[in-house]
Coordinates of C-alpha atoms in Angstrom, one line a residue:
Chain S
M168 CA 0.0 0.0 0.0
A169 CA 1.6 3.2 -1.1
T170 CA 0.8 6.3 1.0
P171 CA -1.3 8.7 -1.0
I172 CA 0.7 11.4 -2.6
S173 CA 0.0 14.8 -1.1
L174 CA -0.6 17.6 -3.6
K175 CA 0.2 20.3 -1.0
A176 CA 3.4 22.1 -1.8
T177 CA 6.1 21.9 0.8
G178 CA 9.5 23.4 1.3
R179 CA 11.0 24.9 -1.8
S180 CA 7.9 24.5 -3.9
K181 CA 5.9 26.4 -1.3
R182 CA 8.4 29.2 -1.3
R183 CA 8.2 29.4 -5.1
L184 CA 4.5 29.5 -5.2
A185 CA 4.4 32.1 -2.4
M186 CA 6.8 34.2 -4.4
N187 CA 4.6 33.8 -7.5
K188 CA 1.5 34.9 -5.5
A189 CA 3.4 37.9 -4.2
A190 CA 4.5 39.0 -7.6
E191 CA 1.0 38.6 -9.0
G192 CA -0.5 40.5 -6.1
G193 CA 2.1 43.3 -6.7
A194 CA 1.1 43.6 -10.3
I195 CA -2.6 43.7 -9.6
L196 CA -2.0 46.3 -6.8
A197 CA 0.1 48.5 -9.2
A198 CA -2.7 48.5 -11.8
L199 CA -5.3 49.3 -9.1
V200 CA -3.1 52.2 -7.8
A201 CA -2.9 53.7 -11.3
V202 CA -6.6 53.5 -11.9
G203 CA -7.2 54.7 -8.4
V204 CA -5.2 57.8 -9.0
L205 CA -7.1 58.6 -12.1
V206 CA -10.5 58.1 -10.4
L207 CA -9.3 60.3 -7.4
L208 CA -8.1 63.0 -9.8
V209 CA -11.2 63.1 -11.9
G210 CA -13.4 62.7 -8.9
S211 CA -11.9 65.6 -7.1
V212 CA -12.1 67.8 -10.2
F213 CA -15.8 66.9 -10.5
Q214 CA -16.5 67.5 -6.9
K215 CA -14.6 70.8 -6.6
A216 CA -15.9 72.1 -9.9
L217 CA -19.6 71.9 -9.0
P218 CA -19.8 75.1 -6.9
A219 CA -18.5 77.3 -9.7
L220 CA -20.1 75.5 -12.7
N221 CA -22.8 77.7 -14.0
W222 CA -23.8 79.5 -17.1
D223 CA -21.9 82.7 -16.1
L224 CA -18.6 80.8 -16.4
F225 CA -19.1 80.5 -20.1
V226 CA -20.5 83.9 -21.0
K227 CA -18.9 86.4 -18.6
G228 CA -15.5 87.8 -18.1
Q229 CA -13.6 88.1 -14.8
A230 CA -15.6 89.8 -12.1
V231 CA -14.6 93.3 -11.0
F232 CA -12.1 93.2 -8.1
G233 CA -13.9 92.3 -4.8
E234 CA -17.0 91.0 -6.4
T235 CA -17.9 87.3 -6.7
G236 CA -19.2 85.7 -9.8
G237 CA -17.9 86.3 -13.2
G238 CA -16.6 83.7 -15.6
I239 CA -13.8 82.9 -18.0
A240 CA -15.5 83.4 -21.4
P241 CA -12.4 85.1 -22.9
A242 CA -10.4 82.0 -22.1
F243 CA -12.8 79.7 -23.9
V244 CA -12.9 81.9 -27.0
G245 CA -9.1 82.2 -26.8
T246 CA -8.5 78.5 -26.6
I247 CA -10.7 77.8 -29.5
M248 CA -8.8 80.4 -31.6
L249 CA -5.4 79.1 -30.6
V250 CA -6.3 75.5 -31.3
L251 CA -7.8 76.5 -34.7
I252 CA -4.7 78.4 -35.7
A253 CA -2.5 75.6 -34.5
T254 CA -4.5 72.9 -36.3
A255 CA -4.6 74.9 -39.6
M256 CA -0.8 75.1 -39.5
A257 CA 0.0 71.6 -38.2
V258 CA -2.4 69.4 -40.2
P259 CA -1.1 70.1 -43.7
I260 CA 2.5 69.9 -42.6
G261 CA 2.0 66.7 -40.6
V262 CA 0.1 64.9 -43.3
L263 CA 2.5 66.0 -46.0
V264 CA 5.5 64.8 -44.0
A265 CA 3.7 61.5 -43.5
L266 CA 3.0 61.2 -47.2
Y267 CA 6.6 62.0 -48.0
V268 CA 7.7 59.2 -45.8
S269 CA 5.2 56.6 -47.0
E270 CA 5.3 57.4 -50.7
F271 CA 8.7 58.8 -51.6
A272 CA 11.3 58.3 -49.0
S273 CA 13.8 55.5 -49.1
K274 CA 13.9 53.2 -46.0
Q275 CA 16.9 55.1 -44.6
I276 CA 15.4 58.5 -45.0
A277 CA 12.0 57.3 -43.7
S278 CA 13.6 56.0 -40.5
Q279 CA 15.6 59.2 -40.1
T280 CA 12.5 61.3 -40.5
R281 CA 10.7 59.2 -37.9
L282 CA 13.7 59.6 -35.5
W283 CA 13.7 63.4 -35.8
L284 CA 9.9 63.6 -35.4
D285 CA 10.3 61.7 -32.2
V286 CA 13.1 64.0 -31.1
L287 CA 10.9 67.0 -31.8
N288 CA 8.1 65.4 -29.9
G289 CA 10.5 65.0 -27.0
F290 CA 11.5 68.7 -26.8
P291 CA 10.1 70.2 -23.5
S292 CA 7.1 72.3 -24.4
I293 CA 8.4 75.2 -22.3
V294 CA 11.5 75.3 -24.6
I295 CA 9.3 75.4 -27.6
G296 CA 7.6 78.4 -25.9
I297 CA 11.0 80.1 -25.5
F298 CA 11.8 79.4 -29.1
V299 CA 8.6 81.1 -30.4
F300 CA 9.2 83.9 -27.9
E301 CA 12.7 84.5 -29.4
L302 CA 11.4 84.1 -32.9
L303 CA 8.1 86.0 -32.9
V304 CA 7.8 88.0 -29.7
Q305 CA 11.3 89.2 -28.9
T306 CA 12.3 89.6 -32.5
K307 CA 13.8 92.8 -33.9
L308 CA 12.2 92.4 -37.3
P309 CA 8.5 92.2 -37.1
I310 CA 7.3 89.3 -39.3
L311 CA 4.0 90.1 -41.0
G312 CA 3.3 92.6 -38.2
I313 CA 3.1 89.9 -35.5
G314 CA 6.5 90.6 -33.9
H315 CA 7.3 92.7 -30.8
H316 CA 4.5 91.4 -28.7
Q317 CA 2.7 88.3 -27.7
S318 CA -0.1 87.2 -29.9
A319 CA -2.5 84.4 -30.7
W320 CA -0.5 83.8 -33.8
A321 CA 2.6 83.2 -31.7
G322 CA 0.8 81.0 -29.3
G323 CA -0.9 79.0 -32.1
F324 CA 2.4 78.6 -33.8
A325 CA 4.0 77.2 -30.6
L326 CA 1.1 74.7 -30.3
A327 CA 1.4 73.8 -33.9
I328 CA 5.0 72.7 -33.4
L329 CA 3.8 70.4 -30.7
M330 CA 1.1 69.0 -32.9
V331 CA 3.1 68.2 -36.1
P332 CA 5.0 65.2 -34.7
L333 CA 1.8 63.7 -33.2
I334 CA -0.2 64.1 -36.5
A335 CA 2.6 62.9 -38.7
R336 CA 3.4 59.8 -36.6
T337 CA -0.3 58.6 -36.6
A338 CA -0.7 59.4 -40.2
M339 CA 2.4 57.5 -41.1
E340 CA 1.2 54.5 -39.2
V341 CA -2.2 54.5 -41.0
L342 CA -0.7 55.2 -44.4
A343 CA 1.6 52.2 -44.0
L344 CA -1.5 50.0 -43.4
V345 CA -3.1 51.0 -46.8
P346 CA -2.8 47.7 -48.7
A347 CA -0.5 47.8 -51.7
S348 CA -3.2 46.1 -53.8
L349 CA -5.3 49.2 -53.7
R350 CA -2.4 51.3 -55.1
E351 CA -1.6 48.7 -57.7
A352 CA -5.2 48.5 -58.8
S353 CA -5.1 52.2 -59.4
Y354 CA -1.8 52.1 -61.3
A355 CA -3.2 49.3 -63.4
L356 CA -6.0 51.6 -64.5
G357 CA -3.3 54.0 -65.7
V358 CA -3.7 56.5 -62.9
S359 CA -0.6 58.5 -62.1
K360 CA 1.1 58.3 -58.7
W361 CA 0.0 61.7 -57.3
R362 CA -3.6 61.1 -58.4
T363 CA -3.5 57.6 -56.8
V364 CA -2.3 59.1 -53.5
L365 CA -4.9 61.9 -53.5
S366 CA -7.9 59.8 -54.6
V367 CA -7.1 56.3 -53.3
V368 CA -4.5 56.3 -50.6
L369 CA -5.6 59.4 -48.7
P370 CA -9.3 58.6 -48.6
S371 CA -8.6 55.1 -47.2
A372 CA -6.3 56.5 -44.5
L373 CA -8.6 59.4 -43.8
G374 CA -10.1 57.9 -40.6
G375 CA -6.7 57.5 -39.1
I376 CA -5.6 61.0 -40.0
V377 CA -8.7 62.6 -38.6
T378 CA -8.3 60.7 -35.3
G379 CA -4.6 61.5 -35.1
T380 CA -5.5 65.2 -35.5
T381 CA -8.1 64.9 -32.8
L382 CA -5.6 63.4 -30.4
A383 CA -3.2 66.3 -31.2
V384 CA -6.0 68.8 -30.7
A385 CA -6.8 67.3 -27.3
R386 CA -3.2 67.6 -26.4
A387 CA -2.8 71.2 -27.6
A388 CA -6.0 72.4 -25.9
G389 CA -4.5 71.5 -22.5
E390 CA -0.9 72.8 -23.0
T391 CA 0.1 75.6 -20.8
A392 CA 3.9 75.8 -21.1
P393 CA 4.2 76.9 -24.7
L394 CA 1.8 79.7 -24.1
L395 CA 3.4 81.3 -21.1
F396 CA 6.0 83.2 -23.1
T397 CA 4.0 83.6 -26.2
C398 CA 0.4 84.4 -25.3
S399 CA -0.2 84.9 -21.6
I400 CA -0.6 88.7 -21.1
F401 CA -4.2 89.4 -21.8
G402 CA -7.1 91.6 -20.8
Q403 CA -10.3 90.5 -19.2
V404 CA -12.6 90.9 -22.1
V405 CA -13.2 88.6 -25.1
N406 CA -10.6 89.3 -27.8
T407 CA -10.9 87.9 -31.3
D408 CA -8.0 89.6 -32.9
P409 CA -5.3 87.0 -33.4
S410 CA -2.5 89.6 -33.6
N411 CA -3.2 90.4 -29.9
S412 CA -2.7 88.0 -27.0
V413 CA -5.7 86.0 -26.0
A414 CA -6.7 84.3 -22.8
S415 CA -6.7 80.5 -22.8
V416 CA -8.2 77.9 -20.5
P417 CA -5.0 76.3 -19.4
V418 CA -3.2 79.6 -18.7
V419 CA -6.2 80.8 -16.7
I420 CA -6.3 77.6 -14.7
F421 CA -2.6 78.1 -14.0
E422 CA -3.0 81.7 -12.9
Y423 CA -6.2 81.1 -10.8
S424 CA -4.7 78.0 -9.1
E425 CA -2.0 80.2 -7.6
S426 CA -4.4 83.0 -6.7
P427 CA -5.2 83.6 -3.0
D428 CA -8.8 84.4 -4.0
K429 CA -11.1 81.5 -3.2
N430 CA -13.6 82.5 -5.9
L431 CA -10.9 82.3 -8.6
N432 CA -9.7 78.9 -7.2
A433 CA -13.2 77.6 -7.6
Q434 CA -13.3 78.9 -11.2
A435 CA -10.0 77.2 -11.8
W436 CA -11.6 73.9 -10.8
A437 CA -14.6 74.6 -13.0
A438 CA -12.4 75.4 -16.0
A439 CA -10.4 72.2 -15.2
F440 CA -13.6 70.3 -15.3
V441 CA -14.5 71.6 -18.7
L442 CA -11.0 71.0 -20.0
I443 CA -10.7 67.5 -18.7
T444 CA -14.1 66.5 -19.9
F445 CA -13.2 67.8 -23.4
V446 CA -9.8 66.2 -23.4
L447 CA -10.8 62.8 -22.0
L448 CA -13.9 62.5 -24.3
T449 CA -12.1 63.4 -27.5
T450 CA -9.1 61.2 -26.6
L451 CA -11.4 58.3 -25.8
L452 CA -13.4 58.8 -29.0
A453 CA -10.3 59.2 -31.1
R454 CA -8.8 56.0 -29.8
L455 CA -11.9 54.0 -30.4
V456 CA -12.1 55.2 -34.0
L457 CA -8.3 54.7 -34.5
D458 CA -8.5 51.2 -33.3
R459 CA -11.4 50.5 -35.7
S460 CA -9.7 52.0 -38.7
R461 CA -6.5 50.1 -37.9
R462 CA -8.5 46.9 -37.8
K463 CA -10.3 47.7 -41.0
L464 CA -7.2 48.5 -42.9
G465 CA -5.4 45.6 -41.3
A466 CA -8.2 43.2 -42.3
A467 CA -8.1 44.4 -45.9
A468 CA -4.4 43.8 -46.2
Chain R
M207 CA 6.6 52.3 -47.7
E208 CA 6.5 49.0 -49.5
A209 CA 4.4 50.6 -52.3
S210 CA 5.4 49.4 -55.6
A211 CA 6.4 52.0 -58.1
P212 CA 3.9 52.9 -60.8
P213 CA 4.7 51.1 -64.1
E214 CA 6.7 53.4 -66.3
I215 CA 5.0 52.4 -69.6
L216 CA 3.0 54.3 -72.1
P217 CA 4.8 57.6 -71.5
R218 CA 3.0 59.1 -74.5
T219 CA -0.4 58.9 -72.8
R220 CA 0.8 60.8 -69.7
R221 CA -0.9 64.1 -69.8
P222 CA 1.3 67.2 -69.0
L223 CA -0.9 67.8 -66.0
D224 CA 0.2 64.5 -64.5
R225 CA 3.9 65.3 -65.1
V226 CA 3.6 68.7 -63.4
G227 CA 1.3 67.3 -60.7
E228 CA 3.8 64.6 -59.9
K229 CA 6.6 67.1 -59.4
V230 CA 4.5 69.5 -57.4
F231 CA 3.3 66.8 -55.2
Y232 CA 6.8 65.4 -54.5
G233 CA 8.0 69.0 -54.0
L234 CA 5.3 69.7 -51.4
T235 CA 5.9 66.6 -49.3
A236 CA 9.6 66.9 -49.4
F237 CA 9.3 70.6 -48.4
A238 CA 7.2 69.6 -45.4
A239 CA 9.7 67.0 -44.3
L240 CA 12.6 69.5 -44.7
L241 CA 10.5 72.1 -42.8
T242 CA 10.2 69.9 -39.7
L243 CA 14.0 69.5 -39.8
A244 CA 14.4 73.2 -40.2
I245 CA 12.2 73.8 -37.2
I246 CA 14.3 71.6 -35.1
A247 CA 17.4 73.4 -36.2
A248 CA 15.8 76.7 -35.7
I249 CA 14.7 75.8 -32.2
I250 CA 18.3 74.9 -31.3
W251 CA 19.7 78.0 -33.0
K252 CA 17.3 80.5 -31.6
V253 CA 17.7 79.2 -28.0
I254 CA 21.5 79.4 -28.3
D255 CA 21.1 82.8 -29.9
G256 CA 18.8 84.1 -27.1
A257 CA 21.1 82.8 -24.4
W258 CA 24.2 84.1 -26.1
P259 CA 24.7 87.3 -24.0
A260 CA 24.4 85.3 -20.8
I261 CA 26.7 82.6 -22.1
H262 CA 29.1 85.4 -23.0
T263 CA 28.8 87.0 -19.5
F264 CA 28.9 83.9 -17.3
G265 CA 30.6 81.4 -19.5
I266 CA 30.3 77.7 -18.8
S267 CA 30.6 78.3 -15.0
F268 CA 27.0 79.3 -15.1
V269 CA 26.2 75.6 -15.0
W270 CA 27.6 75.1 -11.5
N271 CA 27.2 78.6 -10.1
Q272 CA 25.0 78.7 -7.1
T273 CA 23.5 82.2 -7.0
W274 CA 20.4 83.3 -8.7
N275 CA 20.2 87.0 -7.7
P276 CA 18.3 89.5 -9.9
V277 CA 19.5 92.3 -7.7
T278 CA 23.2 91.8 -8.1
E279 CA 22.6 90.3 -11.5
M280 CA 24.5 87.2 -10.7
F281 CA 23.0 84.1 -12.2
G282 CA 23.9 80.4 -12.0
A283 CA 22.0 77.2 -12.8
R284 CA 23.2 74.8 -10.2
V285 CA 20.2 74.8 -7.9
F286 CA 17.9 74.2 -10.9
I287 CA 20.0 71.4 -12.4
I288 CA 20.2 69.6 -9.1
G289 CA 16.4 70.1 -8.7
T290 CA 15.7 68.8 -12.1
L291 CA 17.8 65.7 -11.6
V292 CA 16.5 65.0 -8.1
T293 CA 12.8 65.3 -8.9
S294 CA 13.2 63.3 -12.2
F295 CA 15.2 60.5 -10.8
G296 CA 13.1 60.4 -7.7
A297 CA 10.0 60.0 -9.9
L298 CA 11.7 57.3 -12.0
L299 CA 12.5 55.4 -8.8
L300 CA 8.9 55.2 -7.9
A301 CA 7.5 54.9 -11.5
T302 CA 9.7 52.2 -12.8
P303 CA 8.6 49.3 -10.6
I304 CA 4.9 50.4 -10.8
S305 CA 5.1 50.7 -14.6
I306 CA 6.7 47.3 -15.0
A307 CA 4.1 45.8 -12.7
I308 CA 1.2 47.4 -14.6
G309 CA 2.8 46.2 -17.9
L310 CA 2.9 42.6 -16.5
F311 CA -0.6 42.8 -15.2
L312 CA -1.9 43.9 -18.6
S313 CA 0.1 41.5 -20.6
E314 CA 0.2 38.4 -18.5
L315 CA -2.4 38.4 -15.7
A316 CA -5.5 40.4 -16.6
P317 CA -8.4 38.5 -18.1
S318 CA -9.1 39.8 -21.6
A319 CA -12.4 41.3 -20.5
I320 CA -10.7 43.9 -18.2
K321 CA -7.5 44.2 -20.1
G322 CA -8.9 46.7 -22.6
P323 CA -10.8 49.0 -20.1
I324 CA -7.9 49.1 -17.6
G325 CA -5.4 49.8 -20.4
A326 CA -7.6 52.6 -21.7
L327 CA -8.0 54.1 -18.2
I328 CA -4.3 54.3 -17.7
Q329 CA -3.9 55.8 -21.2
M330 CA -6.5 58.4 -20.1
L331 CA -4.2 59.4 -17.3
A332 CA -1.6 60.4 -19.9
A333 CA -4.2 62.7 -21.5
V334 CA -4.9 64.7 -18.4
P335 CA -3.4 68.2 -19.0
S336 CA -0.4 68.9 -16.7
V337 CA -2.0 72.1 -15.5
V338 CA -5.0 70.0 -14.1
I339 CA -2.6 67.6 -12.4
G340 CA -0.8 70.6 -10.9
L341 CA -4.1 72.1 -9.7
W342 CA -4.9 68.8 -8.1
G343 CA -1.4 68.7 -6.6
I344 CA -1.9 72.1 -5.0
F345 CA -5.3 71.6 -3.4
V346 CA -5.6 67.8 -2.9
L347 CA -2.4 65.9 -3.2
G348 CA -0.2 68.5 -1.3
P349 CA -2.5 68.8 1.7
F350 CA -3.0 65.0 1.8
M351 CA 0.8 64.3 1.8
L352 CA 1.3 67.0 4.4
Q353 CA -1.2 65.3 6.7
H354 CA -0.9 61.6 6.0
V355 CA 2.3 60.8 4.2
E356 CA 5.0 63.1 5.4
P357 CA 4.5 62.9 9.2
P358 CA 4.9 59.1 9.3
L359 CA 7.9 59.3 6.9
H360 CA 9.4 61.9 9.2
D361 CA 8.6 59.9 12.4
Y362 CA 9.9 56.6 11.3
L363 CA 12.6 57.5 8.8
G364 CA 13.5 61.0 10.1
W365 CA 17.0 59.8 10.9
I366 CA 17.7 59.6 7.1
P367 CA 18.5 63.2 6.1
I368 CA 16.2 63.2 3.1
F369 CA 13.2 62.8 5.4
G370 CA 14.6 65.1 8.1
G371 CA 13.0 68.5 7.5
T372 CA 9.7 69.8 8.6
P373 CA 6.9 68.7 6.4
Q374 CA 5.3 71.5 4.4
Q375 CA 2.6 71.7 1.8
A376 CA 4.7 72.7 -1.2
G377 CA 8.0 71.0 -1.7
V378 CA 10.1 68.4 -3.5
L379 CA 8.2 65.4 -2.5
P380 CA 4.8 66.5 -4.0
A381 CA 6.7 67.4 -7.1
I382 CA 8.2 63.9 -7.3
A383 CA 4.7 62.4 -6.7
V384 CA 3.2 64.5 -9.5
L385 CA 6.0 63.6 -11.9
T386 CA 5.5 59.9 -11.0
I387 CA 1.8 60.1 -12.0
M388 CA 2.8 61.7 -15.3
I389 CA 5.4 59.2 -16.2
I390 CA 3.5 56.0 -15.3
P391 CA 1.1 56.0 -18.3
I392 CA 4.0 56.4 -20.8
T393 CA 6.4 53.8 -19.4
S394 CA 3.6 51.3 -18.5
S395 CA 2.1 51.3 -21.9
I396 CA 5.5 50.7 -23.5
C397 CA 6.3 48.0 -21.0
R398 CA 3.0 46.3 -21.9
E399 CA 3.8 46.3 -25.6
L400 CA 7.2 44.9 -24.9
F401 CA 5.9 42.1 -22.7
T402 CA 3.3 41.2 -25.3
S403 CA 6.0 41.1 -28.0
V404 CA 7.8 38.2 -26.2
P405 CA 7.2 35.1 -28.4
R406 CA 4.7 32.7 -27.0
D407 CA 6.8 29.6 -27.5
V408 CA 9.6 30.7 -25.3
K409 CA 7.2 31.5 -22.5
E410 CA 5.3 28.2 -22.9
A411 CA 8.6 26.4 -23.0
S412 CA 9.5 27.8 -19.6
I413 CA 6.1 27.0 -18.1
G414 CA 6.4 23.6 -19.6
L415 CA 9.6 23.1 -17.7
G416 CA 7.7 23.7 -14.5
A417 CA 8.5 27.3 -13.8
T418 CA 5.9 29.4 -12.0
R419 CA 4.5 32.4 -13.8
W420 CA 6.9 34.7 -11.9
E421 CA 9.9 32.5 -12.7
M422 CA 8.9 32.5 -16.3
I423 CA 8.7 36.4 -16.2
R424 CA 12.1 36.7 -14.5
G425 CA 13.8 34.0 -16.5
V426 CA 12.4 34.6 -20.0
V427 CA 10.4 37.8 -20.3
F428 CA 12.7 40.2 -18.6
P429 CA 15.9 39.2 -20.4
Y430 CA 14.1 39.3 -23.7
V431 CA 12.9 42.9 -23.3
K432 CA 15.7 44.3 -21.1
A433 CA 16.9 46.9 -23.6
G434 CA 13.3 47.9 -24.3
I435 CA 12.6 48.6 -20.6
V436 CA 15.7 50.8 -20.4
A437 CA 14.4 52.7 -23.4
A438 CA 10.9 53.0 -21.8
I439 CA 12.4 54.4 -18.6
T440 CA 14.6 56.8 -20.5
L441 CA 11.6 58.1 -22.4
G442 CA 9.8 58.6 -19.1
L443 CA 12.9 60.4 -17.8
G444 CA 12.7 62.8 -20.9
R445 CA 9.2 63.6 -20.0
A446 CA 9.9 64.2 -16.3
L447 CA 12.9 66.4 -17.0
G448 CA 11.0 68.8 -19.3
E449 CA 7.7 69.0 -17.3
A450 CA 7.3 72.7 -16.3
I451 CA 3.7 73.5 -15.3
A452 CA 2.7 70.8 -12.7
V453 CA 6.1 71.0 -11.0
T454 CA 6.1 74.8 -10.7
Q455 CA 2.7 74.6 -9.1
V456 CA 3.7 72.3 -6.3
I457 CA 7.5 72.6 -5.7
G458 CA 7.5 76.1 -4.1
N459 CA 10.0 77.7 -6.6
S460 CA 12.6 78.5 -4.0
L461 CA 15.8 80.1 -5.1
R462 CA 17.8 79.0 -2.1
D463 CA 20.1 76.0 -2.0
F464 CA 18.4 72.8 -3.0
P465 CA 17.2 71.3 0.2
V466 CA 18.7 68.0 1.6
S467 CA 15.2 67.1 2.9
L468 CA 12.6 66.1 0.4
F469 CA 10.1 68.1 2.4
G470 CA 11.8 71.3 1.6
Q471 CA 11.0 73.6 -1.3
G472 CA 13.0 73.4 -4.4
N473 CA 13.1 74.4 -8.1
T474 CA 13.9 72.9 -11.4
L475 CA 15.1 74.2 -14.7
A476 CA 11.6 74.0 -16.3
S477 CA 9.7 75.2 -13.2
Q478 CA 11.9 78.3 -12.9
L479 CA 11.2 79.1 -16.5
A480 CA 7.4 78.6 -16.0
G481 CA 7.4 80.5 -12.7
S482 CA 9.1 83.6 -14.0
Y483 CA 7.0 84.3 -17.1
Q484 CA 5.1 87.2 -15.6
S485 CA 8.0 89.0 -13.9
A486 CA 9.4 91.6 -16.2
P487 CA 13.0 90.6 -16.0
T488 CA 16.0 92.7 -17.0
N489 CA 17.8 91.8 -20.2
I490 CA 20.5 89.7 -18.5
E491 CA 18.0 87.9 -16.3
L492 CA 15.9 87.0 -19.3
E493 CA 19.0 85.8 -21.2
S494 CA 20.0 83.8 -18.2
L495 CA 16.5 82.2 -18.2
V496 CA 17.0 81.3 -21.9
Y497 CA 20.3 79.8 -20.9
L498 CA 18.4 77.6 -18.4
G499 CA 16.2 76.6 -21.3
L500 CA 19.3 75.8 -23.4
I501 CA 20.6 73.5 -20.6
L502 CA 17.2 71.8 -20.3
L503 CA 17.1 71.4 -24.1
V504 CA 20.6 69.8 -24.1
I505 CA 19.7 67.4 -21.3
T506 CA 16.4 66.3 -22.8
F507 CA 17.9 66.1 -26.3
I508 CA 20.6 63.7 -25.1
T509 CA 18.1 61.6 -23.1
N510 CA 15.6 61.3 -25.9
L511 CA 18.2 60.5 -28.5
T512 CA 19.6 57.8 -26.3
A513 CA 16.2 56.3 -25.8
Q514 CA 15.5 56.3 -29.5
R515 CA 18.8 54.6 -30.2
I516 CA 18.0 51.8 -27.8
V517 CA 14.5 51.4 -29.3
H518 CA 16.0 51.3 -32.7
R519 CA 18.6 48.6 -31.8
F520 CA 15.9 46.7 -30.0
E521 CA 13.6 46.7 -33.0
K522 CA 16.4 45.6 -35.3
Q523 CA 17.5 42.8 -32.9
H524 CA 14.0 41.4 -32.6
A525 CA 12.8 42.0 -36.1
G526 CA 14.0 38.5 -37.1
A527 CA 12.8 36.8 -34.0
R528 CA 9.1 37.1 -34.7

């Protein structure tokens, strides 16, 4: 009669299993911590924003000193302007760079371009602000009348520099997924290369390019650092002239967060609520669409 | 990239429009690619140009000079460089194990139903604007750490000089915490991709030999992606070094010597820049600020280039393996 074999781990095996359990527990804990931080962050923004969230926030300027109420309408208008200017500059450049890499460049040049786009993406945004400050604000020769002082043009330009690598990188990725058979079909019909790109390649990659742009817009809308030196000295009324400095949501949050005035602190939270809602929703939406268009192109290949 | 070239037959049927269009199209795209390179060159040139008077006045000793005194117009970057390095490496120290753990959770442990949502939530954290994280740092994280984190650290570990000072709301430790939160999404998502790239057969082989999951990770997964993890951490470092807004909101922007205690107030290159945008500095102070920007640019440039190199090598190495 053999004694029944125990399936209980003992000695060394027990230690090994315990170590395994500990490692797994650690991994789960880490993920929980990260998600927990996000929940806490968004939760406190929601909670602290409620008192100052009202219609006035969107339609009024800053209250006269000593009075409560008021809003940050100029900042909303300003941010929309800045992002529009930046998008108008960055989208054509970003898409063209991506087309150059996917249609014309040799492998070597393509990987070099990718490398330098990543380097540009890695530049601290505050340094980009300083660059635009030196180029357009502090300059001795006024370029197109926008030199010598801060302006929405300058701020938008700084944001555009941030957006180009983001747009170009996503566009490249999607363009590389466009199946060669589509191009070949077009060539077989006698269509020239540039027409093929414009009427076959670009339309099938359009979804990815649009979402890449959306992600870049979400990033640009929340950037403060590039604006500090280029577009941060503004009045308290709505300004729509891009050759002057405009208020913007991130800069206003930055200033109000350091203000001793409780009313302004509350408005900073409300502005943060609006900003975070916009950024998170657009990011989420863009990622979903990007995943779908990746799958679609991937499946077709 | 693999697009086959259009067949070069029937040249007679090519309309002139096509020939011009081809050239214009090529010209436009090549111009855009050159323009991005030109912008990179212009950024470097303009920052050096703007800092030139300060470089001329203070020379290279600016880098290790201690004082930052607008009254006597003596400027030096030491306190900011130390601050940048301490906060960034402190944040890396915290973020690296957490990021690797998250990467492991998402690639090895999580059931596929929650993999997607949790991954997406951590990505969301990356999208939160830094000014909002800073706002949260001032009003929620700072007070919380002052009441619940710093006193116990001080009580139990106060004999270590870095936990020696008096806890206060703004300081180096909250800055490290804020940076950690900002790095984790970047490094953890790269780690996740790295871990998923490990071929299934080597993992299964190790499990088949009787290794536990942790032994499989240590023995097979980590060695396979070692270089990639280094690159991920370096990319995170690049982000931490350059972060201006959130840090300036919580670190206290002190101009005195960088504190030994993590509870003390400090300053970094980027936070000093962000903090002084509204002061109307004299010429030489402004130029010295740009000099700080130049130092920051050089540090991040080297960091990012190193990271890209490692990524490049890693991709080449493993291109054949899959």
